[in-house]
Amino acid sequence: MLPWLPPTPIQFPPTDTALDDPDGLLAAGGALTPAWLLAAYRRGIFPWYSDDQPILWWSPDPRMVLFPGELKVRRSLAKRLRNGGFSTSLDRAFAAVIEACAETRAAHEGTWITAEMRHAYLALHRLGHAHSVEVWREEELVGGLYGVAIGRMFFGESMFSRERDASKIALVALARHLQAAGGGLIDCQMHTAHLASLGARDIARDSFLDYLEQYARAAKPAFHPPGEGDSEQ
Protein backbone atom coordinates (compact mmCIF):
# COMPACT_ATOMS: atom_id res chain seq x y z
CA MET A 1 0.00 0.00 0.00
CA LEU A 2 1.33 3.44 -0.96
CA PRO A 3 2.31 5.45 2.16
CA TRP A 4 0.27 8.62 2.77
CA LEU A 5 2.29 11.55 4.13
CA PRO A 6 0.58 14.10 6.43
CA PRO A 7 1.44 17.81 6.08
CA THR A 8 3.68 17.54 9.16
CA PRO A 9 6.23 16.35 10.04
CA ILE A 10 8.36 16.33 6.88
CA GLN A 11 9.25 12.68 6.62
CA PHE A 12 9.67 10.33 3.64
CA PRO A 13 9.87 6.54 3.56
CA PRO A 14 13.20 5.01 2.48
CA THR A 15 13.71 5.27 -1.27
CA ASP A 16 14.32 1.54 -1.58
CA THR A 17 10.64 1.00 -0.69
CA ALA A 18 9.53 2.72 -3.93
CA LEU A 19 7.38 0.66 -6.27
CA ASP A 20 8.75 -1.15 -9.30
CA ASP A 21 5.51 -0.53 -11.21
CA PRO A 22 5.11 2.34 -11.75
CA ASP A 23 8.86 2.67 -11.43
CA GLY A 24 9.86 4.82 -8.49
CA LEU A 25 6.48 5.77 -7.01
CA LEU A 26 7.31 6.24 -3.33
CA ALA A 27 4.50 8.05 -1.48
CA ALA A 28 1.54 10.43 -1.73
CA GLY A 29 0.51 13.48 0.28
CA GLY A 30 2.75 15.88 2.15
CA ALA A 31 2.92 19.45 0.83
CA LEU A 32 4.65 21.52 -1.86
CA THR A 33 6.26 24.03 0.49
CA PRO A 34 9.92 24.95 0.01
CA ALA A 35 10.82 22.91 3.08
CA TRP A 36 9.13 19.78 1.70
CA LEU A 37 10.66 20.22 -1.74
CA LEU A 38 14.21 20.79 -0.48
CA ALA A 39 13.92 17.82 1.88
CA ALA A 40 12.75 15.68 -1.04
CA TYR A 41 15.57 16.69 -3.40
CA ARG A 42 18.19 16.11 -0.72
CA ARG A 43 16.88 12.52 -0.49
CA GLY A 44 16.75 11.89 -4.23
CA ILE A 45 12.97 12.34 -4.41
CA PHE A 46 10.88 14.62 -6.63
CA PRO A 47 7.15 15.42 -7.06
CA TRP A 48 5.27 14.47 -10.24
CA TYR A 49 1.49 14.31 -10.53
CA SER A 50 -1.52 15.61 -12.47
CA ASP A 51 -4.29 18.00 -11.47
CA ASP A 52 -6.66 15.14 -10.63
CA GLN A 53 -4.16 13.39 -8.34
CA PRO A 54 -2.73 14.01 -4.87
CA ILE A 55 0.92 15.04 -4.63
CA LEU A 56 2.95 12.00 -5.68
CA TRP A 57 6.63 11.56 -4.81
CA TRP A 58 9.07 9.53 -6.92
CA SER A 59 12.55 8.02 -6.77
CA PRO A 60 13.03 5.86 -9.89
CA ASP A 61 15.61 3.14 -10.40
CA PRO A 62 17.58 3.54 -12.61
CA ARG A 63 18.01 7.31 -12.65
CA MET A 64 19.01 9.30 -15.73
CA VAL A 65 21.84 11.76 -15.07
CA LEU A 66 24.23 13.94 -17.03
CA PHE A 67 27.77 14.50 -15.81
CA PRO A 68 28.65 17.94 -17.22
CA GLY A 69 31.98 16.68 -18.57
CA GLU A 70 30.18 13.95 -20.56
CA LEU A 71 28.06 16.40 -22.54
CA LYS A 72 27.90 15.43 -26.24
CA VAL A 73 27.53 18.24 -28.77
CA ARG A 74 27.14 16.73 -32.22
CA ARG A 75 28.26 18.56 -35.33
CA SER A 76 24.80 19.82 -36.30
CA LEU A 77 24.14 21.17 -32.81
CA ALA A 78 27.59 22.80 -32.67
CA LYS A 79 26.76 24.57 -35.91
CA ARG A 80 23.48 25.82 -34.45
CA LEU A 81 25.32 27.07 -31.39
CA ARG A 82 27.78 29.01 -33.54
CA ASN A 83 25.53 30.29 -36.30
CA GLY A 84 21.94 30.02 -35.10
CA GLY A 85 21.69 33.57 -33.79
CA PHE A 86 20.89 32.45 -30.22
CA SER A 87 21.99 33.88 -26.89
CA THR A 88 21.49 32.38 -23.44
CA SER A 89 21.04 33.73 -19.92
CA LEU A 90 20.58 32.47 -16.38
CA ASP A 91 17.67 33.44 -14.13
CA ARG A 92 16.61 36.32 -16.38
CA ALA A 93 13.03 35.07 -16.91
CA PHE A 94 12.27 32.21 -14.50
CA ALA A 95 8.50 32.78 -14.42
CA ALA A 96 8.30 32.92 -18.22
CA VAL A 97 10.30 29.69 -18.55
CA ILE A 98 8.11 27.69 -16.16
CA GLU A 99 4.96 29.01 -17.85
CA ALA A 100 6.33 28.03 -21.27
CA CYS A 101 7.22 24.55 -19.99
CA ALA A 102 3.68 24.12 -18.68
CA GLU A 103 2.14 25.31 -21.95
CA THR A 104 4.34 23.00 -24.03
CA ARG A 105 3.46 19.96 -21.94
CA ALA A 106 -0.26 20.79 -22.00
CA ALA A 107 -0.26 21.13 -25.79
CA HIS A 108 1.48 17.80 -26.42
CA GLU A 109 0.79 15.35 -23.59
CA GLY A 110 -1.07 17.07 -20.78
CA THR A 111 0.85 18.92 -18.13
CA TRP A 112 2.04 17.86 -14.69
CA ILE A 113 3.25 21.44 -14.17
CA THR A 114 0.05 22.44 -12.43
CA ALA A 115 -0.69 25.89 -11.02
CA GLU A 116 0.23 24.50 -7.59
CA MET A 117 3.58 23.30 -8.96
CA ARG A 118 4.31 26.63 -10.64
CA HIS A 119 3.61 28.54 -7.42
CA ALA A 120 5.83 26.13 -5.45
CA TYR A 121 8.83 26.53 -7.76
CA LEU A 122 8.37 30.29 -7.99
CA ALA A 123 8.65 30.32 -4.19
CA LEU A 124 11.84 28.24 -4.41
CA HIS A 125 13.18 30.66 -7.01
CA ARG A 126 12.52 33.65 -4.75
CA LEU A 127 14.50 31.85 -2.02
CA GLY A 128 17.42 31.30 -4.40
CA HIS A 129 17.05 27.52 -4.88
CA ALA A 130 15.25 27.20 -8.23
CA HIS A 131 16.88 28.51 -11.40
CA SER A 132 16.30 28.85 -15.11
CA VAL A 133 18.31 28.90 -18.31
CA GLU A 134 16.83 30.99 -21.12
CA VAL A 135 17.48 30.81 -24.86
CA TRP A 136 16.81 33.99 -26.84
CA ARG A 137 16.61 35.08 -30.42
CA GLU A 138 17.14 38.78 -29.99
CA GLU A 139 14.54 39.61 -27.29
CA GLU A 140 12.23 36.65 -27.95
CA LEU A 141 12.30 33.71 -25.54
CA VAL A 142 12.53 30.61 -27.74
CA GLY A 143 13.65 27.90 -25.32
CA GLY A 144 14.77 27.15 -21.82
CA LEU A 145 14.77 24.89 -18.79
CA TYR A 146 14.37 25.16 -15.03
CA GLY A 147 15.32 23.13 -11.99
CA VAL A 148 16.66 23.19 -8.44
CA ALA A 149 20.29 23.67 -7.40
CA ILE A 150 21.67 22.29 -4.14
CA GLY A 151 25.42 22.36 -3.63
CA ARG A 152 27.07 20.90 -6.74
CA MET A 153 23.83 19.21 -7.86
CA PHE A 154 21.32 20.54 -10.36
CA PHE A 155 17.95 18.77 -10.43
CA GLY A 156 16.41 19.36 -13.84
CA GLU A 157 12.63 19.63 -13.92
CA SER A 158 11.46 20.58 -17.41
CA MET A 159 12.53 22.21 -20.69
CA PHE A 160 10.81 23.68 -23.73
CA SER A 161 11.52 24.70 -27.32
CA ARG A 162 9.79 27.14 -29.61
CA GLU A 163 12.51 26.67 -32.22
CA ARG A 164 14.43 23.57 -33.28
CA ASP A 165 17.23 22.65 -30.85
CA ALA A 166 16.41 25.48 -28.42
CA SER A 167 16.00 23.13 -25.43
CA LYS A 168 19.25 21.36 -26.34
CA ILE A 169 21.00 24.74 -26.42
CA ALA A 170 19.63 25.45 -22.93
CA LEU A 171 21.02 22.16 -21.63
CA VAL A 172 24.39 22.79 -23.26
CA ALA A 173 24.52 26.23 -21.59
CA LEU A 174 23.65 24.67 -18.22
CA ALA A 175 26.21 21.88 -18.50
CA ARG A 176 28.99 24.25 -19.57
CA HIS A 177 28.15 26.68 -16.77
CA LEU A 178 28.17 23.91 -14.16
CA GLN A 179 31.38 22.36 -15.47
CA ALA A 180 33.15 25.72 -15.29
CA ALA A 181 31.87 26.25 -11.74
CA GLY A 182 32.67 22.76 -10.45
CA GLY A 183 29.19 21.27 -10.77
CA GLY A 184 29.06 17.54 -10.19
CA LEU A 185 25.84 16.19 -11.64
CA ILE A 186 22.63 17.11 -13.47
CA ASP A 187 19.68 14.95 -12.42
CA CYS A 188 17.52 14.25 -15.49
CA GLN A 189 15.12 11.97 -13.56
CA MET A 190 13.63 9.74 -16.28
CA HIS A 191 15.21 8.25 -19.41
CA THR A 192 14.52 10.00 -22.72
CA ALA A 193 16.23 9.59 -26.10
CA HIS A 194 16.48 13.39 -26.31
CA LEU A 195 18.67 13.52 -23.20
CA ALA A 196 20.62 10.38 -24.09
CA SER A 197 21.65 12.01 -27.38
CA LEU A 198 23.35 14.74 -25.33
CA GLY A 199 25.32 12.32 -23.15
CA ALA A 200 22.93 11.59 -20.29
CA ARG A 201 22.90 7.99 -19.04
CA ASP A 202 21.14 5.74 -16.59
CA ILE A 203 22.74 4.84 -13.28
CA ALA A 204 21.43 2.73 -10.40
CA ARG A 205 19.47 4.59 -7.73
CA ASP A 206 22.03 3.57 -5.08
CA SER A 207 24.81 5.12 -7.16
CA PHE A 208 22.74 8.25 -7.66
CA LEU A 209 22.20 8.55 -3.91
CA ASP A 210 25.95 8.16 -3.32
CA TYR A 211 26.65 11.05 -5.72
CA LEU A 212 23.88 13.07 -4.08
CA GLU A 213 25.39 12.56 -0.65
CA GLN A 214 28.74 13.81 -1.95
CA TYR A 215 27.62 16.73 -4.12
CA ALA A 216 24.63 18.17 -2.27
CA ARG A 217 26.74 18.80 0.82
CA ALA A 218 29.20 21.05 -1.03
CA ALA A 219 29.54 24.36 0.78
CA LYS A 220 30.15 26.31 -2.43
CA PRO A 221 27.19 26.13 -4.84
CA ALA A 222 27.99 25.43 -8.48
CA PHE A 223 25.13 27.45 -9.95
CA HIS A 224 26.12 31.13 -10.02
CA PRO A 225 23.70 33.26 -12.04
CA PRO A 226 25.30 36.43 -13.42
CA GLY A 227 23.72 39.84 -13.01
CA GLU A 228 20.27 40.13 -14.53
CA GLY A 229 20.37 40.33 -18.27
CA ASP A 230 24.01 39.25 -18.58
CA SER A 231 24.52 36.97 -21.55
CA GLU A 232 26.16 33.58 -21.24
CA GLN A 233 27.10 33.27 -24.90
PDB file of C-alpha atoms in Angstrom:
ATOM      1  CA  MET A   1       0.000   0.000   0.000  1.00  0.00           C
ATOM      2  CA  LEU A   2       1.329   3.436  -0.958  1.00  0.00           C
ATOM      3  CA  PRO A   3       2.307   5.447   2.156  1.00  0.00           C
ATOM      4  CA  TRP A   4       0.272   8.620   2.774  1.00  0.00           C
ATOM      5  CA  LEU A   5       2.290  11.550   4.135  1.00  0.00           C
ATOM      6  CA  PRO A   6       0.579  14.095   6.434  1.00  0.00           C
ATOM      7  CA  PRO A   7       1.442  17.809   6.080  1.00  0.00           C
ATOM      8  CA  THR A   8       3.679  17.539   9.161  1.00  0.00           C
ATOM      9  CA  PRO A   9       6.228  16.352  10.040  1.00  0.00           C
ATOM     10  CA  ILE A  10       8.360  16.333   6.884  1.00  0.00           C
ATOM     11  CA  GLN A  11       9.247  12.680   6.623  1.00  0.00           C
ATOM     12  CA  PHE A  12       9.672  10.329   3.640  1.00  0.00           C
ATOM     13  CA  PRO A  13       9.871   6.537   3.561  1.00  0.00           C
ATOM     14  CA  PRO A  14      13.203   5.007   2.478  1.00  0.00           C
ATOM     15  CA  THR A  15      13.711   5.273  -1.271  1.00  0.00           C
ATOM     16  CA  ASP A  16      14.321   1.536  -1.577  1.00  0.00           C
ATOM     17  CA  THR A  17      10.638   0.999  -0.695  1.00  0.00           C
ATOM     18  CA  ALA A  18       9.530   2.720  -3.932  1.00  0.00           C
ATOM     19  CA  LEU A  19       7.378   0.656  -6.265  1.00  0.00           C
ATOM     20  CA  ASP A  20       8.753  -1.149  -9.304  1.00  0.00           C
ATOM     21  CA  ASP A  21       5.514  -0.530 -11.205  1.00  0.00           C
ATOM     22  CA  PRO A  22       5.114   2.338 -11.745  1.00  0.00           C
ATOM     23  CA  ASP A  23       8.857   2.670 -11.429  1.00  0.00           C
ATOM     24  CA  GLY A  24       9.862   4.820  -8.491  1.00  0.00           C
ATOM     25  CA  LEU A  25       6.485   5.774  -7.012  1.00  0.00           C
ATOM     26  CA  LEU A  26       7.306   6.243  -3.333  1.00  0.00           C
ATOM     27  CA  ALA A  27       4.497   8.052  -1.480  1.00  0.00           C
ATOM     28  CA  ALA A  28       1.545  10.429  -1.729  1.00  0.00           C
ATOM     29  CA  GLY A  29       0.513  13.477   0.283  1.00  0.00           C
ATOM     30  CA  GLY A  30       2.745  15.880   2.146  1.00  0.00           C
ATOM     31  CA  ALA A  31       2.918  19.446   0.827  1.00  0.00           C
ATOM     32  CA  LEU A  32       4.649  21.521  -1.856  1.00  0.00           C
ATOM     33  CA  THR A  33       6.256  24.030   0.493  1.00  0.00           C
ATOM     34  CA  PRO A  34       9.922  24.954   0.011  1.00  0.00           C
ATOM     35  CA  ALA A  35      10.822  22.913   3.080  1.00  0.00           C
ATOM     36  CA  TRP A  36       9.133  19.779   1.704  1.00  0.00           C
ATOM     37  CA  LEU A  37      10.664  20.224  -1.744  1.00  0.00           C
ATOM     38  CA  LEU A  38      14.209  20.795  -0.480  1.00  0.00           C
ATOM     39  CA  ALA A  39      13.920  17.824   1.877  1.00  0.00           C
ATOM     40  CA  ALA A  40      12.754  15.680  -1.037  1.00  0.00           C
ATOM     41  CA  TYR A  41      15.569  16.686  -3.399  1.00  0.00           C
ATOM     42  CA  ARG A  42      18.187  16.109  -0.719  1.00  0.00           C
ATOM     43  CA  ARG A  43      16.877  12.524  -0.486  1.00  0.00           C
ATOM     44  CA  GLY A  44      16.750  11.892  -4.229  1.00  0.00           C
ATOM     45  CA  ILE A  45      12.973  12.337  -4.412  1.00  0.00           C
ATOM     46  CA  PHE A  46      10.885  14.623  -6.628  1.00  0.00           C
ATOM     47  CA  PRO A  47       7.153  15.424  -7.059  1.00  0.00           C
ATOM     48  CA  TRP A  48       5.271  14.471 -10.240  1.00  0.00           C
ATOM     49  CA  TYR A  49       1.493  14.305 -10.528  1.00  0.00           C
ATOM     50  CA  SER A  50      -1.518  15.609 -12.470  1.00  0.00           C
ATOM     51  CA  ASP A  51      -4.292  17.998 -11.467  1.00  0.00           C
ATOM     52  CA  ASP A  52      -6.664  15.143 -10.630  1.00  0.00           C
ATOM     53  CA  GLN A  53      -4.156  13.386  -8.340  1.00  0.00           C
ATOM     54  CA  PRO A  54      -2.731  14.008  -4.874  1.00  0.00           C
ATOM     55  CA  ILE A  55       0.916  15.042  -4.630  1.00  0.00           C
ATOM     56  CA  LEU A  56       2.948  12.002  -5.685  1.00  0.00           C
ATOM     57  CA  TRP A  57       6.626  11.560  -4.808  1.00  0.00           C
ATOM     58  CA  TRP A  58       9.067   9.534  -6.920  1.00  0.00           C
ATOM     59  CA  SER A  59      12.551   8.019  -6.766  1.00  0.00           C
ATOM     60  CA  PRO A  60      13.028   5.861  -9.886  1.00  0.00           C
ATOM     61  CA  ASP A  61      15.612   3.137 -10.395  1.00  0.00           C
ATOM     62  CA  PRO A  62      17.580   3.541 -12.610  1.00  0.00           C
ATOM     63  CA  ARG A  63      18.014   7.313 -12.645  1.00  0.00           C
ATOM     64  CA  MET A  64      19.015   9.299 -15.731  1.00  0.00           C
ATOM     65  CA  VAL A  65      21.836  11.756 -15.075  1.00  0.00           C
ATOM     66  CA  LEU A  66      24.229  13.943 -17.034  1.00  0.00           C
ATOM     67  CA  PHE A  67      27.766  14.499 -15.814  1.00  0.00           C
ATOM     68  CA  PRO A  68      28.655  17.943 -17.215  1.00  0.00           C
ATOM     69  CA  GLY A  69      31.983  16.683 -18.568  1.00  0.00           C
ATOM     70  CA  GLU A  70      30.182  13.953 -20.562  1.00  0.00           C
ATOM     71  CA  LEU A  71      28.064  16.402 -22.543  1.00  0.00           C
ATOM     72  CA  LYS A  72      27.896  15.435 -26.238  1.00  0.00           C
ATOM     73  CA  VAL A  73      27.532  18.242 -28.769  1.00  0.00           C
ATOM     74  CA  ARG A  74      27.138  16.735 -32.219  1.00  0.00           C
ATOM     75  CA  ARG A  75      28.261  18.564 -35.333  1.00  0.00           C
ATOM     76  CA  SER A  76      24.796  19.819 -36.304  1.00  0.00           C
ATOM     77  CA  LEU A  77      24.144  21.175 -32.813  1.00  0.00           C
ATOM     78  CA  ALA A  78      27.589  22.796 -32.667  1.00  0.00           C
ATOM     79  CA  LYS A  79      26.762  24.572 -35.906  1.00  0.00           C
ATOM     80  CA  ARG A  80      23.475  25.819 -34.448  1.00  0.00           C
ATOM     81  CA  LEU A  81      25.319  27.073 -31.385  1.00  0.00           C
ATOM     82  CA  ARG A  82      27.781  29.012 -33.540  1.00  0.00           C
ATOM     83  CA  ASN A  83      25.534  30.291 -36.300  1.00  0.00           C
ATOM     84  CA  GLY A  84      21.939  30.015 -35.097  1.00  0.00           C
ATOM     85  CA  GLY A  85      21.694  33.570 -33.788  1.00  0.00           C
ATOM     86  CA  PHE A  86      20.889  32.454 -30.216  1.00  0.00           C
ATOM     87  CA  SER A  87      21.995  33.875 -26.888  1.00  0.00           C
ATOM     88  CA  THR A  88      21.486  32.380 -23.442  1.00  0.00           C
ATOM     89  CA  SER A  89      21.037  33.728 -19.923  1.00  0.00           C
ATOM     90  CA  LEU A  90      20.578  32.469 -16.378  1.00  0.00           C
ATOM     91  CA  ASP A  91      17.667  33.443 -14.128  1.00  0.00           C
ATOM     92  CA  ARG A  92      16.606  36.316 -16.377  1.00  0.00           C
ATOM     93  CA  ALA A  93      13.028  35.066 -16.911  1.00  0.00           C
ATOM     94  CA  PHE A  94      12.274  32.212 -14.500  1.00  0.00           C
ATOM     95  CA  ALA A  95       8.499  32.783 -14.421  1.00  0.00           C
ATOM     96  CA  ALA A  96       8.298  32.919 -18.216  1.00  0.00           C
ATOM     97  CA  VAL A  97      10.295  29.689 -18.546  1.00  0.00           C
ATOM     98  CA  ILE A  98       8.114  27.688 -16.159  1.00  0.00           C
ATOM     99  CA  GLU A  99       4.957  29.010 -17.845  1.00  0.00           C
ATOM    100  CA  ALA A 100       6.332  28.030 -21.267  1.00  0.00           C
ATOM    101  CA  CYS A 101       7.224  24.546 -19.994  1.00  0.00           C
ATOM    102  CA  ALA A 102       3.681  24.118 -18.682  1.00  0.00           C
ATOM    103  CA  GLU A 103       2.137  25.307 -21.952  1.00  0.00           C
ATOM    104  CA  THR A 104       4.337  23.001 -24.026  1.00  0.00           C
ATOM    105  CA  ARG A 105       3.459  19.964 -21.936  1.00  0.00           C
ATOM    106  CA  ALA A 106      -0.261  20.793 -21.997  1.00  0.00           C
ATOM    107  CA  ALA A 107      -0.260  21.126 -25.795  1.00  0.00           C
ATOM    108  CA  HIS A 108       1.481  17.797 -26.424  1.00  0.00           C
ATOM    109  CA  GLU A 109       0.793  15.354 -23.592  1.00  0.00           C
ATOM    110  CA  GLY A 110      -1.074  17.069 -20.782  1.00  0.00           C
ATOM    111  CA  THR A 111       0.850  18.916 -18.128  1.00  0.00           C
ATOM    112  CA  TRP A 112       2.039  17.862 -14.687  1.00  0.00           C
ATOM    113  CA  ILE A 113       3.255  21.445 -14.165  1.00  0.00           C
ATOM    114  CA  THR A 114       0.046  22.443 -12.430  1.00  0.00           C
ATOM    115  CA  ALA A 115      -0.693  25.893 -11.016  1.00  0.00           C
ATOM    116  CA  GLU A 116       0.234  24.505  -7.591  1.00  0.00           C
ATOM    117  CA  MET A 117       3.581  23.296  -8.955  1.00  0.00           C
ATOM    118  CA  ARG A 118       4.311  26.630 -10.636  1.00  0.00           C
ATOM    119  CA  HIS A 119       3.611  28.535  -7.415  1.00  0.00           C
ATOM    120  CA  ALA A 120       5.833  26.130  -5.452  1.00  0.00           C
ATOM    121  CA  TYR A 121       8.828  26.535  -7.758  1.00  0.00           C
ATOM    122  CA  LEU A 122       8.373  30.291  -7.985  1.00  0.00           C
ATOM    123  CA  ALA A 123       8.645  30.318  -4.188  1.00  0.00           C
ATOM    124  CA  LEU A 124      11.837  28.236  -4.414  1.00  0.00           C
ATOM    125  CA  HIS A 125      13.180  30.663  -7.007  1.00  0.00           C
ATOM    126  CA  ARG A 126      12.524  33.655  -4.747  1.00  0.00           C
ATOM    127  CA  LEU A 127      14.496  31.854  -2.022  1.00  0.00           C
ATOM    128  CA  GLY A 128      17.424  31.300  -4.402  1.00  0.00           C
ATOM    129  CA  HIS A 129      17.049  27.524  -4.876  1.00  0.00           C
ATOM    130  CA  ALA A 130      15.246  27.203  -8.228  1.00  0.00           C
ATOM    131  CA  HIS A 131      16.878  28.512 -11.396  1.00  0.00           C
ATOM    132  CA  SER A 132      16.304  28.847 -15.105  1.00  0.00           C
ATOM    133  CA  VAL A 133      18.310  28.895 -18.306  1.00  0.00           C
ATOM    134  CA  GLU A 134      16.831  30.987 -21.124  1.00  0.00           C
ATOM    135  CA  VAL A 135      17.484  30.810 -24.862  1.00  0.00           C
ATOM    136  CA  TRP A 136      16.807  33.989 -26.839  1.00  0.00           C
ATOM    137  CA  ARG A 137      16.612  35.084 -30.419  1.00  0.00           C
ATOM    138  CA  GLU A 138      17.137  38.784 -29.989  1.00  0.00           C
ATOM    139  CA  GLU A 139      14.536  39.612 -27.287  1.00  0.00           C
ATOM    140  CA  GLU A 140      12.229  36.650 -27.952  1.00  0.00           C
ATOM    141  CA  LEU A 141      12.297  33.713 -25.536  1.00  0.00           C
ATOM    142  CA  VAL A 142      12.530  30.611 -27.744  1.00  0.00           C
ATOM    143  CA  GLY A 143      13.648  27.904 -25.318  1.00  0.00           C
ATOM    144  CA  GLY A 144      14.775  27.151 -21.818  1.00  0.00           C
ATOM    145  CA  LEU A 145      14.765  24.893 -18.788  1.00  0.00           C
ATOM    146  CA  TYR A 146      14.374  25.161 -15.032  1.00  0.00           C
ATOM    147  CA  GLY A 147      15.321  23.126 -11.988  1.00  0.00           C
ATOM    148  CA  VAL A 148      16.660  23.189  -8.441  1.00  0.00           C
ATOM    149  CA  ALA A 149      20.289  23.669  -7.399  1.00  0.00           C
ATOM    150  CA  ILE A 150      21.672  22.293  -4.138  1.00  0.00           C
ATOM    151  CA  GLY A 151      25.424  22.364  -3.627  1.00  0.00           C
ATOM    152  CA  ARG A 152      27.065  20.904  -6.735  1.00  0.00           C
ATOM    153  CA  MET A 153      23.832  19.205  -7.864  1.00  0.00           C
ATOM    154  CA  PHE A 154      21.316  20.537 -10.362  1.00  0.00           C
ATOM    155  CA  PHE A 155      17.952  18.767 -10.428  1.00  0.00           C
ATOM    156  CA  GLY A 156      16.410  19.358 -13.843  1.00  0.00           C
ATOM    157  CA  GLU A 157      12.630  19.635 -13.923  1.00  0.00           C
ATOM    158  CA  SER A 158      11.465  20.585 -17.412  1.00  0.00           C
ATOM    159  CA  MET A 159      12.525  22.209 -20.688  1.00  0.00           C
ATOM    160  CA  PHE A 160      10.806  23.683 -23.727  1.00  0.00           C
ATOM    161  CA  SER A 161      11.517  24.703 -27.317  1.00  0.00           C
ATOM    162  CA  ARG A 162       9.785  27.143 -29.611  1.00  0.00           C
ATOM    163  CA  GLU A 163      12.512  26.669 -32.225  1.00  0.00           C
ATOM    164  CA  ARG A 164      14.433  23.572 -33.284  1.00  0.00           C
ATOM    165  CA  ASP A 165      17.226  22.651 -30.852  1.00  0.00           C
ATOM    166  CA  ALA A 166      16.414  25.479 -28.415  1.00  0.00           C
ATOM    167  CA  SER A 167      15.996  23.127 -25.432  1.00  0.00           C
ATOM    168  CA  LYS A 168      19.250  21.363 -26.342  1.00  0.00           C
ATOM    169  CA  ILE A 169      21.005  24.740 -26.423  1.00  0.00           C
ATOM    170  CA  ALA A 170      19.632  25.450 -22.935  1.00  0.00           C
ATOM    171  CA  LEU A 171      21.024  22.157 -21.632  1.00  0.00           C
ATOM    172  CA  VAL A 172      24.395  22.791 -23.262  1.00  0.00           C
ATOM    173  CA  ALA A 173      24.523  26.226 -21.590  1.00  0.00           C
ATOM    174  CA  LEU A 174      23.655  24.670 -18.222  1.00  0.00           C
ATOM    175  CA  ALA A 175      26.210  21.878 -18.504  1.00  0.00           C
ATOM    176  CA  ARG A 176      28.994  24.248 -19.567  1.00  0.00           C
ATOM    177  CA  HIS A 177      28.148  26.680 -16.768  1.00  0.00           C
ATOM    178  CA  LEU A 178      28.172  23.913 -14.162  1.00  0.00           C
ATOM    179  CA  GLN A 179      31.380  22.361 -15.474  1.00  0.00           C
ATOM    180  CA  ALA A 180      33.149  25.724 -15.287  1.00  0.00           C
ATOM    181  CA  ALA A 181      31.869  26.249 -11.736  1.00  0.00           C
ATOM    182  CA  GLY A 182      32.665  22.758 -10.449  1.00  0.00           C
ATOM    183  CA  GLY A 183      29.192  21.273 -10.772  1.00  0.00           C
ATOM    184  CA  GLY A 184      29.060  17.545 -10.194  1.00  0.00           C
ATOM    185  CA  LEU A 185      25.843  16.186 -11.644  1.00  0.00           C
ATOM    186  CA  ILE A 186      22.628  17.109 -13.466  1.00  0.00           C
ATOM    187  CA  ASP A 187      19.679  14.952 -12.417  1.00  0.00           C
ATOM    188  CA  CYS A 188      17.522  14.254 -15.488  1.00  0.00           C
ATOM    189  CA  GLN A 189      15.118  11.971 -13.558  1.00  0.00           C
ATOM    190  CA  MET A 190      13.629   9.739 -16.278  1.00  0.00           C
ATOM    191  CA  HIS A 191      15.209   8.247 -19.412  1.00  0.00           C
ATOM    192  CA  THR A 192      14.522  10.004 -22.722  1.00  0.00           C
ATOM    193  CA  ALA A 193      16.229   9.585 -26.104  1.00  0.00           C
ATOM    194  CA  HIS A 194      16.484  13.389 -26.314  1.00  0.00           C
ATOM    195  CA  LEU A 195      18.669  13.522 -23.196  1.00  0.00           C
ATOM    196  CA  ALA A 196      20.625  10.380 -24.086  1.00  0.00           C
ATOM    197  CA  SER A 197      21.653  12.011 -27.378  1.00  0.00           C
ATOM    198  CA  LEU A 198      23.348  14.735 -25.325  1.00  0.00           C
ATOM    199  CA  GLY A 199      25.323  12.316 -23.150  1.00  0.00           C
ATOM    200  CA  ALA A 200      22.926  11.585 -20.290  1.00  0.00           C
ATOM    201  CA  ARG A 201      22.904   7.991 -19.044  1.00  0.00           C
ATOM    202  CA  ASP A 202      21.137   5.743 -16.591  1.00  0.00           C
ATOM    203  CA  ILE A 203      22.740   4.839 -13.278  1.00  0.00           C
ATOM    204  CA  ALA A 204      21.434   2.732 -10.399  1.00  0.00           C
ATOM    205  CA  ARG A 205      19.472   4.587  -7.732  1.00  0.00           C
ATOM    206  CA  ASP A 206      22.025   3.573  -5.077  1.00  0.00           C
ATOM    207  CA  SER A 207      24.812   5.121  -7.160  1.00  0.00           C
ATOM    208  CA  PHE A 208      22.740   8.255  -7.658  1.00  0.00           C
ATOM    209  CA  LEU A 209      22.198   8.552  -3.907  1.00  0.00           C
ATOM    210  CA  ASP A 210      25.948   8.160  -3.320  1.00  0.00           C
ATOM    211  CA  TYR A 211      26.649  11.047  -5.715  1.00  0.00           C
ATOM    212  CA  LEU A 212      23.878  13.067  -4.084  1.00  0.00           C
ATOM    213  CA  GLU A 213      25.391  12.558  -0.648  1.00  0.00           C
ATOM    214  CA  GLN A 214      28.736  13.815  -1.953  1.00  0.00           C
ATOM    215  CA  TYR A 215      27.622  16.733  -4.121  1.00  0.00           C
ATOM    216  CA  ALA A 216      24.630  18.168  -2.268  1.00  0.00           C
ATOM    217  CA  ARG A 217      26.738  18.798   0.823  1.00  0.00           C
ATOM    218  CA  ALA A 218      29.201  21.050  -1.034  1.00  0.00           C
ATOM    219  CA  ALA A 219      29.543  24.360   0.780  1.00  0.00           C
ATOM    220  CA  LYS A 220      30.154  26.306  -2.428  1.00  0.00           C
ATOM    221  CA  PRO A 221      27.189  26.126  -4.836  1.00  0.00           C
ATOM    222  CA  ALA A 222      27.993  25.432  -8.480  1.00  0.00           C
ATOM    223  CA  PHE A 223      25.134  27.451  -9.953  1.00  0.00           C
ATOM    224  CA  HIS A 224      26.120  31.129 -10.017  1.00  0.00           C
ATOM    225  CA  PRO A 225      23.701  33.258 -12.041  1.00  0.00           C
ATOM    226  CA  PRO A 226      25.298  36.434 -13.419  1.00  0.00           C
ATOM    227  CA  GLY A 227      23.717  39.842 -13.010  1.00  0.00           C
ATOM    228  CA  GLU A 228      20.273  40.127 -14.527  1.00  0.00           C
ATOM    229  CA  GLY A 229      20.373  40.333 -18.274  1.00  0.00           C
ATOM    230  CA  ASP A 230      24.008  39.246 -18.575  1.00  0.00           C
ATOM    231  CA  SER A 231      24.518  36.965 -21.552  1.00  0.00           C
ATOM    232  CA  GLU A 232      26.160  33.578 -21.240  1.00  0.00           C
ATOM    233  CA  GLN A 233      27.102  33.274 -24.897  1.00  0.00           C
TER     234      GLN A 233
END
